[in-house]
Amino acid sequence: MTNTSPNAISNFQAALFALSLDRHTDTPLHVQLAEALRDMIQRGKATPGARLPASRMLAAELSISRITVLTAIDQLIAEGYLETRRGAGTYVVHDLPDMPPLPPEQLRTPPAPPPPPLRPFQPGLPCLESFPHVEWARHLERSWRYPHPALTGVPDPMGWMPLRAQIAAHLSAWRGINARPEQVVITSGATEGFELITRAFLAAGDSVLIEDPCFAPMRAALVRAGMKVRACPVDAEGMDITTAPTEGAKLAVLTPSRQYPTGATLPLARRAAALEWATQAGAWIIEDDYDGEFRYRGQPLPALASLDRAGRVFYLGSFSKLLSPALRLGYLVAPEHTLPALFRAMAETGARASVVPQPALAGFMESGGFSTHLRRMRRNYAKRQEVLRAALAGYEDWIIAPPEDAGMHLCCRLGPRMAGVHDTTVAAAGAKVGLTLRALSVYSTQAEPAQGLVLGYTAFAPDILEAGAKTLIALLQELGR
């Protein structure tokens, strides 16, 4: 019971003192109190200008600590429901707009939906369970507990400079690219990189050379930008610029380290020819190096950009495949003379990459944790590729899995027993038995595209790969009868 006379307290105070807080729920007491106060204000039980009882009195009446009361009050002050008057107490604000109370179902936070099932052999995903969560959390907490003033102001649209410096150092060591940090531009991924370059240096209707087959989102991004896309078939050594329809072309998009999705590596002679064409034609090259770090025998091949002396190559990289697609961080390395135009193009739309993970990633790279993670994943992925190839060995009449020195997927051809069965038919049938099979033909725009399956292996443990391979073989044998 309260020692205060009932005649001396308002209806609002009486309602407050009558609150019942549940000590057996997971919801903290200060959150319960803040919700109750907010509800009273929204429903008009606390009129504008009404004074709250002193925090000590309210704490005593509700049998809770004064810290709990002050925490709840501070929250509602931050939300604009309450205000303090120096030496006079805490009051409901006068200029509170009319706000109808939210129905209870809108006040409850719905549970997060379950993620879609990850099924063999979905390509393009890293080993998600190997993400260094503890180390990442430490870098994230360190960078934002006491953030650098530049992080809380207007961010640099080109990206957080310490991260750009770490990327430049990484590319020098791993890919042979010598670039200043200022030449690195942080993006939300490869698609933004394509759009940024075309917006800065091309015009609608310009012709662009792309590989065929190729990464479909890249082709779609170029088409959205109004480019005229010319598909150039690749062979066992990638795209040959000397036989491509280059007349009038302003840009070529290449995956020289490992063609996507076939896995072909562009030899030195073809790299030199592509650079010579770009220099003579005043054209540009985008080098999409989506998984160049994952080479399992020997050092990663030098990037095409490392051979560029005329400043015609833009180099694209992404952390989605190196760490996690949830980061939504990528980068491009631009020739120095293109930076003013890139800055103007970036300013038109603003940066899409969140600044929040950038200082943490910079710290992770500077600590050596990033390089350690890449070396660990390179060993892990090499073993997983061996497991998948071993599981498919002996069934070459149905599927042929070639050895690969690098990458995150196998581009497999269908065997002779599958003659007459389209790869899209196999992919559709695989979905019914719990497999994610990408038909090679869907990456192409040719009238008679090559047939095969793109099998990702890096995201799956060895036992899952072996079980998936058995399911796939049984499916192929059924379809190939």
GROMACS .gro file of C-alpha atoms in nm:
model
  481
    1MET     CA    1   0.000   0.000   0.000
    2THR     CA    2   0.111   0.358  -0.056
    3ASN     CA    3   0.161   0.611   0.219
    4THR     CA    4   0.036   0.885  -0.011
    5SER     CA    5  -0.324   0.992   0.036
    6PRO     CA    6  -0.551   0.886  -0.255
    7ASN     CA    7  -0.668   1.245  -0.284
    8ALA     CA    8  -0.310   1.365  -0.343
    9ILE     CA    9  -0.235   1.157  -0.650
   10SER     CA   10  -0.374   1.191  -0.999
   11ASN     CA   11  -0.554   0.922  -1.195
   12PHE     CA   12  -0.238   0.889  -1.401
   13GLN     CA   13  -0.026   0.825  -1.094
   14ALA     CA   14  -0.284   0.582  -0.962
   15ALA     CA   15  -0.271   0.390  -1.289
   16LEU     CA   16   0.108   0.385  -1.272
   17PHE     CA   17   0.113   0.259  -0.915
   18ALA     CA   18  -0.134  -0.014  -1.012
   19LEU     CA   19   0.092  -0.157  -1.280
   20SER     CA   20   0.179  -0.525  -1.249
   21LEU     CA   21   0.519  -0.625  -1.388
   22ASP     CA   22   0.581  -0.989  -1.466
   23ARG     CA   23   0.909  -1.111  -1.316
   24HIS     CA   24   0.875  -1.458  -1.471
   25THR     CA   25   0.893  -1.355  -1.836
   26ASP     CA   26   1.202  -1.307  -2.052
   27THR     CA   27   1.107  -0.941  -2.116
   28PRO     CA   28   1.321  -0.716  -1.889
   29LEU     CA   29   1.135  -0.507  -1.629
   30HIS     CA   30   1.248  -0.175  -1.776
   31VAL     CA   31   1.109  -0.279  -2.115
   32GLN     CA   32   0.776  -0.377  -1.955
   33LEU     CA   33   0.756  -0.043  -1.774
   34ALA     CA   34   0.841   0.156  -2.086
   35GLU     CA   35   0.575  -0.032  -2.285
   36ALA     CA   36   0.314   0.037  -2.016
   37LEU     CA   37   0.398   0.409  -1.999
   38ARG     CA   38   0.396   0.436  -2.377
   39ASP     CA   39   0.058   0.265  -2.393
   40MET     CA   40  -0.089   0.505  -2.134
   41ILE     CA   41   0.032   0.806  -2.332
   42GLN     CA   42  -0.094   0.670  -2.663
   43ARG     CA   43  -0.437   0.588  -2.514
   44GLY     CA   44  -0.473   0.930  -2.350
   45LYS     CA   45  -0.453   0.808  -1.990
   46ALA     CA   46  -0.156   1.042  -1.951
   47THR     CA   47  -0.253   1.381  -2.091
   48PRO     CA   48   0.005   1.621  -2.238
   49GLY     CA   49   0.183   1.805  -1.958
   50ALA     CA   50   0.105   1.539  -1.698
   51ARG     CA   51   0.382   1.501  -1.444
   52LEU     CA   52   0.530   1.163  -1.359
   53PRO     CA   53   0.584   1.074  -0.997
   54ALA     CA   54   0.939   1.092  -0.872
   55SER     CA   55   1.152   0.799  -0.982
   56ARG     CA   56   1.219   0.690  -0.623
   57MET     CA   57   0.847   0.692  -0.541
   58LEU     CA   58   0.758   0.495  -0.855
   59ALA     CA   59   1.035   0.245  -0.785
   60ALA     CA   60   0.911   0.194  -0.430
   61GLU     CA   61   0.549   0.153  -0.537
   62LEU     CA   62   0.637  -0.105  -0.804
   63SER     CA   63   0.901  -0.280  -0.589
   64ILE     CA   64   1.169  -0.238  -0.854
   65SER     CA   65   1.503  -0.060  -0.856
   66ARG     CA   66   1.529   0.309  -0.934
   67ILE     CA   67   1.775   0.221  -1.214
   68THR     CA   68   1.497   0.020  -1.381
   69VAL     CA   69   1.263   0.320  -1.363
   70LEU     CA   70   1.525   0.563  -1.495
   71THR     CA   71   1.612   0.330  -1.783
   72ALA     CA   72   1.246   0.313  -1.890
   73ILE     CA   73   1.206   0.691  -1.861
   74ASP     CA   74   1.525   0.755  -2.060
   75GLN     CA   75   1.393   0.533  -2.338
   76LEU     CA   76   1.066   0.731  -2.362
   77ILE     CA   77   1.256   1.060  -2.352
   78ALA     CA   78   1.462   0.937  -2.647
   79GLU     CA   79   1.141   0.840  -2.831
   80GLY     CA   80   0.993   1.186  -2.771
   81TYR     CA   81   0.710   1.091  -2.533
   82LEU     CA   82   0.857   1.248  -2.219
   83GLU     CA   83   1.066   1.553  -2.136
   84THR     CA   84   1.254   1.667  -1.828
   85ARG     CA   85   1.233   2.015  -1.681
   86ARG     CA   86   1.531   2.115  -1.478
   87GLY     CA   87   1.445   2.108  -1.110
   88ALA     CA   88   1.078   2.033  -1.184
   89GLY     CA   89   1.064   1.663  -1.279
   90THR     CA   90   0.955   1.461  -1.581
   91TYR     CA   91   0.645   1.538  -1.788
   92VAL     CA   92   0.448   1.405  -2.085
   93VAL     CA   93   0.539   1.633  -2.377
   94HIS     CA   94   0.284   1.902  -2.473
   95ASP     CA   95   0.321   1.878  -2.850
   96LEU     CA   96   0.254   1.506  -2.874
   97PRO     CA   97   0.078   1.435  -3.206
   98ASP     CA   98  -0.240   1.231  -3.221
   99MET     CA   99  -0.132   0.871  -3.239
  100PRO     CA  100  -0.389   0.593  -3.242
  101PRO     CA  101  -0.268   0.295  -3.041
  102LEU     CA  102  -0.120   0.012  -3.236
  103PRO     CA  103  -0.307  -0.319  -3.220
  104PRO     CA  104  -0.134  -0.579  -3.004
  105GLU     CA  105  -0.036  -0.792  -3.303
  106GLN     CA  106   0.165  -0.500  -3.446
  107LEU     CA  107   0.344  -0.440  -3.118
  108ARG     CA  108   0.483  -0.793  -3.114
  109THR     CA  109   0.799  -0.860  -3.309
  110PRO     CA  110   0.733  -1.150  -3.547
  111PRO     CA  111   0.987  -1.431  -3.542
  112ALA     CA  112   1.244  -1.435  -3.821
  113PRO     CA  113   1.139  -1.668  -4.104
  114PRO     CA  114   1.351  -1.980  -4.141
  115PRO     CA  115   1.617  -1.954  -4.414
  116PRO     CA  116   1.552  -2.142  -4.737
  117PRO     CA  117   1.703  -2.490  -4.734
  118LEU     CA  118   2.061  -2.512  -4.859
  119ARG     CA  119   2.063  -2.806  -5.095
  120PRO     CA  120   2.350  -2.970  -5.278
  121PHE     CA  121   2.491  -2.850  -5.518
  122GLN     CA  122   2.407  -2.480  -5.498
  123PRO     CA  123   2.702  -2.288  -5.647
  124GLY     CA  124   2.855  -1.958  -5.546
  125LEU     CA  125   2.838  -1.997  -5.169
  126PRO     CA  126   3.133  -2.014  -4.928
  127CYS     CA  127   3.151  -2.250  -4.634
  128LEU     CA  128   2.906  -2.062  -4.413
  129GLU     CA  129   2.971  -2.261  -4.095
  130SER     CA  130   3.341  -2.168  -4.115
  131PHE     CA  131   3.276  -1.795  -4.094
  132PRO     CA  132   3.493  -1.660  -3.806
  133HIS     CA  133   3.201  -1.531  -3.599
  134VAL     CA  134   3.390  -1.476  -3.273
  135GLU     CA  135   3.678  -1.289  -3.434
  136TRP     CA  136   3.439  -1.089  -3.653
  137ALA     CA  137   3.228  -0.990  -3.351
  138ARG     CA  138   3.541  -0.871  -3.172
  139HIS     CA  139   3.640  -0.644  -3.463
  140LEU     CA  140   3.284  -0.517  -3.504
  141GLU     CA  141   3.253  -0.435  -3.134
  142ARG     CA  142   3.594  -0.270  -3.124
  143SER     CA  143   3.522  -0.043  -3.420
  144TRP     CA  144   3.182   0.075  -3.300
  145ARG     CA  145   3.212   0.092  -2.921
  146TYR     CA  146   3.419   0.408  -2.958
  147PRO     CA  147   3.382   0.487  -3.329
  148HIS     CA  148   3.619   0.709  -3.518
  149PRO     CA  149   3.456   1.051  -3.579
  150ALA     CA  150   3.461   0.989  -3.954
  151LEU     CA  151   3.230   0.690  -3.907
  152THR     CA  152   2.955   0.896  -3.746
  153GLY     CA  153   2.969   1.180  -3.998
  154VAL     CA  154   2.891   1.186  -4.369
  155PRO     CA  155   3.067   0.877  -4.506
  156ASP     CA  156   3.311   0.892  -4.796
  157PRO     CA  157   3.110   0.761  -5.095
  158MET     CA  158   3.420   0.579  -5.218
  159GLY     CA  159   3.443   0.377  -4.896
  160TRP     CA  160   3.622   0.367  -4.560
  161MET     CA  161   3.985   0.452  -4.636
  162PRO     CA  162   4.147   0.202  -4.393
  163LEU     CA  163   3.953  -0.077  -4.567
  164ARG     CA  164   4.056   0.050  -4.909
  165ALA     CA  165   4.419   0.045  -4.792
  166GLN     CA  166   4.388  -0.313  -4.666
  167ILE     CA  167   4.230  -0.428  -4.995
  168ALA     CA  168   4.514  -0.265  -5.189
  169ALA     CA  169   4.770  -0.446  -4.972
  170HIS     CA  170   4.584  -0.777  -5.013
  171LEU     CA  171   4.568  -0.745  -5.392
  172SER     CA  172   4.938  -0.664  -5.408
  173ALA     CA  173   5.027  -0.980  -5.215
  174TRP     CA  174   4.766  -1.219  -5.362
  175ARG     CA  175   4.693  -1.092  -5.712
  176GLY     CA  176   5.001  -0.896  -5.814
  177ILE     CA  177   4.808  -0.567  -5.850
  178ASN     CA  178   4.996  -0.254  -5.748
  179ALA     CA  179   4.734   0.011  -5.673
  180ARG     CA  180   4.710   0.299  -5.431
  181PRO     CA  181   4.429   0.283  -5.171
  182GLU     CA  182   4.263   0.579  -5.346
  183GLN     CA  183   4.212   0.358  -5.653
  184VAL     CA  184   3.995   0.115  -5.455
  185VAL     CA  185   3.622   0.188  -5.449
  186ILE     CA  186   3.397   0.000  -5.204
  187THR     CA  187   3.071  -0.128  -5.355
  188SER     CA  188   2.778  -0.341  -5.246
  189GLY     CA  189   2.888  -0.613  -5.488
  190ALA     CA  190   2.982  -0.687  -5.847
  191THR     CA  191   2.649  -0.574  -5.989
  192GLU     CA  192   2.696  -0.222  -5.851
  193GLY     CA  193   3.047  -0.224  -5.995
  194PHE     CA  194   2.916  -0.300  -6.344
  195GLU     CA  195   2.651  -0.030  -6.315
  196LEU     CA  196   2.894   0.230  -6.181
  197ILE     CA  197   3.147   0.178  -6.461
  198THR     CA  198   2.889   0.185  -6.741
  199ARG     CA  199   2.725   0.496  -6.595
  200ALA     CA  200   3.058   0.678  -6.575
  201PHE     CA  201   3.217   0.580  -6.907
  202LEU     CA  202   2.954   0.448  -7.146
  203ALA     CA  203   2.631   0.574  -7.298
  204ALA     CA  204   2.305   0.396  -7.371
  205GLY     CA  205   2.338   0.202  -7.692
  206ASP     CA  206   2.712   0.138  -7.663
  207SER     CA  207   2.827  -0.212  -7.753
  208VAL     CA  208   2.971  -0.440  -7.486
  209LEU     CA  209   3.144  -0.775  -7.537
  210ILE     CA  210   3.063  -1.049  -7.289
  211GLU     CA  211   3.160  -1.412  -7.262
  212ASP     CA  212   2.911  -1.684  -7.351
  213PRO     CA  213   2.822  -1.862  -7.128
  214CYS     CA  214   2.847  -1.600  -6.852
  215PHE     CA  215   2.719  -1.478  -6.515
  216ALA     CA  216   2.352  -1.397  -6.583
  217PRO     CA  217   2.316  -1.107  -6.330
  218MET     CA  218   2.606  -0.929  -6.501
  219ARG     CA  219   2.440  -0.960  -6.840
  220ALA     CA  220   2.113  -0.833  -6.690
  221ALA     CA  221   2.288  -0.533  -6.529
  222LEU     CA  222   2.439  -0.434  -6.865
  223VAL     CA  223   2.105  -0.465  -7.041
  224ARG     CA  224   1.934  -0.254  -6.772
  225ALA     CA  225   2.199   0.012  -6.830
  226GLY     CA  226   2.098   0.028  -7.197
  227MET     CA  227   2.404  -0.148  -7.338
  228LYS     CA  228   2.398  -0.352  -7.658
  229VAL     CA  229   2.541  -0.684  -7.548
  230ARG     CA  230   2.741  -0.900  -7.791
  231ALA     CA  231   2.784  -1.256  -7.666
  232CYS     CA  232   3.120  -1.411  -7.764
  233PRO     CA  233   3.144  -1.792  -7.733
  234VAL     CA  234   3.430  -1.920  -7.520
  235ASP     CA  235   3.641  -2.227  -7.582
  236ALA     CA  236   3.871  -2.432  -7.359
  237GLU     CA  237   4.093  -2.124  -7.316
  238GLY     CA  238   3.823  -1.864  -7.259
  239MET     CA  239   3.731  -1.580  -7.495
  240ASP     CA  240   3.956  -1.495  -7.789
  241ILE     CA  241   3.938  -1.120  -7.849
  242THR     CA  242   4.103  -1.160  -8.191
  243THR     CA  243   3.800  -1.350  -8.325
  244ALA     CA  244   3.533  -1.152  -8.136
  245PRO     CA  245   3.309  -0.893  -8.308
  246THR     CA  246   3.499  -0.598  -8.161
  247GLU     CA  247   3.413  -0.327  -8.415
  248GLY     CA  248   3.270  -0.029  -8.228
  249ALA     CA  249   3.273  -0.209  -7.892
  250LYS     CA  250   3.343   0.015  -7.593
  251LEU     CA  251   3.385  -0.249  -7.322
  252ALA     CA  252   3.468  -0.618  -7.275
  253VAL     CA  253   3.382  -0.810  -6.959
  254LEU     CA  254   3.621  -1.100  -6.890
  255THR     CA  255   3.678  -1.360  -6.619
  256PRO     CA  256   4.041  -1.442  -6.712
  257SER     CA  257   4.153  -1.621  -6.396
  258ARG     CA  258   3.866  -1.868  -6.417
  259GLN     CA  259   3.591  -1.825  -6.672
  260TYR     CA  260   3.245  -1.843  -6.524
  261PRO     CA  261   3.095  -2.097  -6.543
  262THR     CA  262   3.321  -2.317  -6.761
  263GLY     CA  263   3.636  -2.280  -6.549
  264ALA     CA  264   3.866  -2.198  -6.845
  265THR     CA  265   4.180  -1.995  -6.774
  266LEU     CA  266   4.275  -1.722  -7.021
  267PRO     CA  267   4.635  -1.785  -7.139
  268LEU     CA  268   4.893  -1.508  -7.151
  269ALA     CA  269   4.871  -1.461  -7.529
  270ARG     CA  270   4.498  -1.395  -7.512
  271ARG     CA  271   4.543  -1.161  -7.215
  272ALA     CA  272   4.799  -0.960  -7.409
  273ALA     CA  273   4.568  -0.949  -7.711
  274ALA     CA  274   4.279  -0.820  -7.500
  275LEU     CA  275   4.496  -0.544  -7.351
  276GLU     CA  276   4.624  -0.448  -7.695
  277TRP     CA  277   4.270  -0.424  -7.831
  278ALA     CA  278   4.155  -0.203  -7.541
  279THR     CA  279   4.455   0.028  -7.584
  280GLN     CA  280   4.420   0.062  -7.960
  281ALA     CA  281   4.040   0.099  -7.957
  282GLY     CA  282   4.024   0.329  -7.655
  283ALA     CA  283   3.794   0.070  -7.497
  284TRP     CA  284   3.766  -0.062  -7.143
  285ILE     CA  285   3.798  -0.408  -6.986
  286ILE     CA  286   3.622  -0.520  -6.670
  287GLU     CA  287   3.807  -0.807  -6.505
  288ASP     CA  288   3.560  -0.994  -6.287
  289ASP     CA  289   3.780  -1.193  -6.049
  290TYR     CA  290   3.507  -1.365  -5.850
  291ASP     CA  291   3.712  -1.644  -5.686
  292GLY     CA  292   4.074  -1.588  -5.791
  293GLU     CA  293   4.206  -1.647  -5.438
  294PHE     CA  294   4.093  -2.010  -5.439
  295ARG     CA  295   4.364  -2.182  -5.637
  296TYR     CA  296   4.454  -2.523  -5.497
  297ARG     CA  297   4.781  -2.595  -5.670
  298GLY     CA  298   5.046  -2.323  -5.679
  299GLN     CA  299   4.996  -1.951  -5.625
  300PRO     CA  300   4.691  -1.768  -5.761
  301LEU     CA  301   4.755  -1.651  -6.119
  302PRO     CA  302   4.843  -1.282  -6.161
  303ALA     CA  303   4.541  -1.075  -6.244
  304LEU     CA  304   4.491  -0.922  -6.588
  305ALA     CA  305   4.493  -0.581  -6.419
  306SER     CA  306   4.851  -0.645  -6.305
  307LEU     CA  307   4.957  -0.649  -6.674
  308ASP     CA  308   4.770  -0.330  -6.765
  309ARG     CA  309   5.007  -0.044  -6.847
  310ALA     CA  310   4.763   0.180  -7.035
  311GLY     CA  311   4.501   0.217  -6.762
  312ARG     CA  312   4.219   0.038  -6.945
  313VAL     CA  313   4.126  -0.236  -6.692
  314PHE     CA  314   3.879  -0.215  -6.405
  315TYR     CA  315   3.924  -0.498  -6.156
  316LEU     CA  316   3.618  -0.625  -5.966
  317GLY     CA  317   3.626  -0.833  -5.648
  318SER     CA  318   3.373  -0.937  -5.386
  319PHE     CA  319   3.373  -1.057  -5.026
  320SER     CA  320   3.049  -1.251  -5.079
  321LYS     CA  321   3.239  -1.561  -5.191
  322LEU     CA  322   3.545  -1.504  -4.973
  323LEU     CA  323   3.357  -1.454  -4.644
  324SER     CA  324   2.978  -1.435  -4.655
  325PRO     CA  325   2.708  -1.307  -4.895
  326ALA     CA  326   2.546  -1.138  -4.592
  327LEU     CA  327   2.825  -0.876  -4.588
  328ARG     CA  328   2.711  -0.724  -4.919
  329LEU     CA  329   3.056  -0.578  -4.975
  330GLY     CA  330   3.261  -0.571  -5.292
  331TYR     CA  331   3.516  -0.343  -5.450
  332LEU     CA  332   3.658  -0.224  -5.777
  333VAL     CA  333   4.010  -0.110  -5.853
  334ALA     CA  334   4.012   0.169  -6.108
  335PRO     CA  335   4.287   0.323  -6.320
  336GLU     CA  336   4.397   0.643  -6.152
  337HIS     CA  337   4.288   0.873  -6.434
  338THR     CA  338   3.927   0.743  -6.410
  339LEU     CA  339   3.874   0.833  -6.044
  340PRO     CA  340   3.715   1.180  -6.095
  341ALA     CA  341   3.451   1.038  -6.331
  342LEU     CA  342   3.382   0.748  -6.094
  343PHE     CA  343   3.341   0.988  -5.804
  344ARG     CA  344   3.087   1.193  -6.001
  345ALA     CA  345   2.896   0.878  -6.097
  346MET     CA  346   2.894   0.756  -5.737
  347ALA     CA  347   2.769   1.096  -5.619
  348GLU     CA  348   2.464   1.069  -5.846
  349THR     CA  349   2.315   0.781  -5.649
  350GLY     CA  350   2.521   0.776  -5.332
  351ALA     CA  351   2.709   0.478  -5.196
  352ARG     CA  352   2.508   0.158  -5.156
  353ALA     CA  353   2.759  -0.028  -4.940
  354SER     CA  354   2.690   0.008  -4.569
  355VAL     CA  355   2.970   0.168  -4.371
  356VAL     CA  356   2.889  -0.044  -4.063
  357PRO     CA  357   3.092  -0.357  -4.153
  358GLN     CA  358   3.374  -0.171  -4.330
  359PRO     CA  359   3.590  -0.080  -4.026
  360ALA     CA  360   3.546  -0.431  -3.885
  361LEU     CA  361   3.658  -0.584  -4.214
  362ALA     CA  362   3.956  -0.348  -4.223
  363GLY     CA  363   4.056  -0.460  -3.874
  364PHE     CA  364   4.007  -0.826  -3.965
  365MET     CA  365   4.235  -0.788  -4.267
  366GLU     CA  366   4.497  -0.586  -4.079
  367SER     CA  367   4.515  -0.848  -3.801
  368GLY     CA  368   4.603  -1.121  -4.050
  369GLY     CA  369   4.278  -1.305  -3.978
  370PHE     CA  370   4.150  -1.260  -4.331
  371SER     CA  371   4.456  -1.418  -4.495
  372THR     CA  372   4.449  -1.701  -4.242
  373HIS     CA  373   4.082  -1.762  -4.321
  374LEU     CA  374   4.151  -1.770  -4.697
  375ARG     CA  375   4.435  -2.021  -4.656
  376ARG     CA  376   4.214  -2.239  -4.435
  377MET     CA  377   3.928  -2.227  -4.685
  378ARG     CA  378   4.159  -2.303  -4.975
  379ARG     CA  379   4.265  -2.628  -4.807
  380ASN     CA  380   3.906  -2.705  -4.708
  381TYR     CA  381   3.767  -2.645  -5.057
  382ALA     CA  382   4.040  -2.850  -5.224
  383LYS     CA  383   3.942  -3.149  -5.009
  384ARG     CA  384   3.572  -3.099  -5.084
  385GLN     CA  385   3.639  -3.092  -5.456
  386GLU     CA  386   3.833  -3.419  -5.423
  387VAL     CA  387   3.541  -3.575  -5.233
  388LEU     CA  388   3.290  -3.475  -5.500
  389ARG     CA  389   3.506  -3.592  -5.790
  390ALA     CA  390   3.574  -3.923  -5.615
  391ALA     CA  391   3.200  -3.973  -5.556
  392LEU     CA  392   3.126  -3.916  -5.926
  393ALA     CA  393   3.421  -4.124  -6.052
  394GLY     CA  394   3.327  -4.438  -6.242
  395TYR     CA  395   3.001  -4.291  -6.371
  396GLU     CA  396   3.145  -4.111  -6.674
  397ASP     CA  397   2.876  -4.262  -6.896
  398TRP     CA  398   2.633  -4.028  -6.721
  399ILE     CA  399   2.843  -3.736  -6.593
  400ILE     CA  400   3.203  -3.625  -6.644
  401ALA     CA  401   3.361  -3.421  -6.363
  402PRO     CA  402   3.695  -3.281  -6.482
  403PRO     CA  403   3.975  -3.200  -6.236
  404GLU     CA  404   4.007  -2.831  -6.153
  405ASP     CA  405   4.303  -2.643  -6.012
  406ALA     CA  406   4.086  -2.367  -5.867
  407GLY     CA  407   3.735  -2.241  -5.802
  408MET     CA  408   3.422  -2.315  -5.603
  409HIS     CA  409   3.230  -2.533  -5.847
  410LEU     CA  410   3.274  -2.804  -6.108
  411CYS     CA  411   3.143  -2.756  -6.460
  412CYS     CA  412   3.046  -3.112  -6.553
  413ARG     CA  413   2.951  -3.245  -6.894
  414LEU     CA  414   2.674  -3.497  -6.942
  415GLY     CA  415   2.799  -3.840  -7.049
  416PRO     CA  416   2.705  -4.041  -7.358
  417ARG     CA  417   2.424  -4.225  -7.179
  418MET     CA  418   2.251  -3.886  -7.137
  419ALA     CA  419   2.229  -3.818  -7.510
  420GLY     CA  420   1.892  -3.669  -7.589
  421VAL     CA  421   1.830  -3.553  -7.229
  422HIS     CA  422   1.845  -3.173  -7.192
  423ASP     CA  423   2.035  -3.035  -6.896
  424THR     CA  424   1.734  -2.824  -6.794
  425THR     CA  425   1.534  -3.146  -6.765
  426VAL     CA  426   1.799  -3.283  -6.530
  427ALA     CA  427   1.794  -2.963  -6.322
  428ALA     CA  428   1.414  -2.972  -6.290
  429ALA     CA  429   1.420  -3.337  -6.188
  430GLY     CA  430   1.697  -3.265  -5.936
  431ALA     CA  431   1.483  -3.007  -5.759
  432LYS     CA  432   1.224  -3.277  -5.691
  433VAL     CA  433   1.479  -3.497  -5.513
  434GLY     CA  434   1.639  -3.223  -5.303
  435LEU     CA  435   1.924  -3.110  -5.529
  436THR     CA  436   2.008  -2.765  -5.664
  437LEU     CA  437   2.144  -2.831  -6.011
  438ARG     CA  438   2.229  -2.542  -6.242
  439ALA     CA  439   2.197  -2.629  -6.610
  440LEU     CA  440   2.496  -2.501  -6.807
  441SER     CA  441   2.274  -2.406  -7.100
  442VAL     CA  442   2.087  -2.137  -6.903
  443TYR     CA  443   2.409  -1.933  -6.878
  444SER     CA  444   2.417  -1.901  -7.257
  445THR     CA  445   2.224  -1.712  -7.526
  446GLN     CA  446   2.340  -1.936  -7.813
  447ALA     CA  447   2.085  -2.126  -8.018
  448GLU     CA  448   2.251  -2.458  -7.934
  449PRO     CA  449   2.432  -2.406  -7.603
  450ALA     CA  450   2.665  -2.658  -7.444
  451GLN     CA  451   2.501  -2.909  -7.212
  452GLY     CA  452   2.617  -2.976  -6.860
  453LEU     CA  453   2.570  -2.914  -6.489
  454VAL     CA  454   2.732  -2.656  -6.263
  455LEU     CA  455   2.787  -2.821  -5.924
  456GLY     CA  456   2.889  -2.610  -5.626
  457TYR     CA  457   3.077  -2.791  -5.351
  458THR     CA  458   3.232  -2.533  -5.118
  459ALA     CA  459   2.925  -2.483  -4.897
  460PHE     CA  460   2.876  -2.853  -4.821
  461ALA     CA  461   3.044  -3.094  -4.583
  462PRO     CA  462   3.198  -3.410  -4.734
  463ASP     CA  463   2.921  -3.641  -4.615
  464ILE     CA  464   2.657  -3.416  -4.773
  465LEU     CA  465   2.853  -3.410  -5.099
  466GLU     CA  466   2.878  -3.789  -5.103
  467ALA     CA  467   2.507  -3.834  -5.032
  468GLY     CA  468   2.417  -3.573  -5.292
  469ALA     CA  469   2.638  -3.741  -5.550
  470LYS     CA  470   2.461  -4.075  -5.494
  471THR     CA  471   2.124  -3.906  -5.541
  472LEU     CA  472   2.247  -3.733  -5.856
  473ILE     CA  473   2.386  -4.052  -6.008
  474ALA     CA  474   2.064  -4.241  -5.940
  475LEU     CA  475   1.870  -3.957  -6.100
  476LEU     CA  476   2.090  -3.952  -6.410
  477GLN     CA  477   2.067  -4.329  -6.449
  478GLU     CA  478   1.689  -4.306  -6.431
  479LEU     CA  479   1.672  -4.024  -6.686
  480GLY     CA  480   1.931  -4.186  -6.915
  481ARG     CA  481   1.749  -4.515  -6.961
   0.00000   0.00000   0.00000
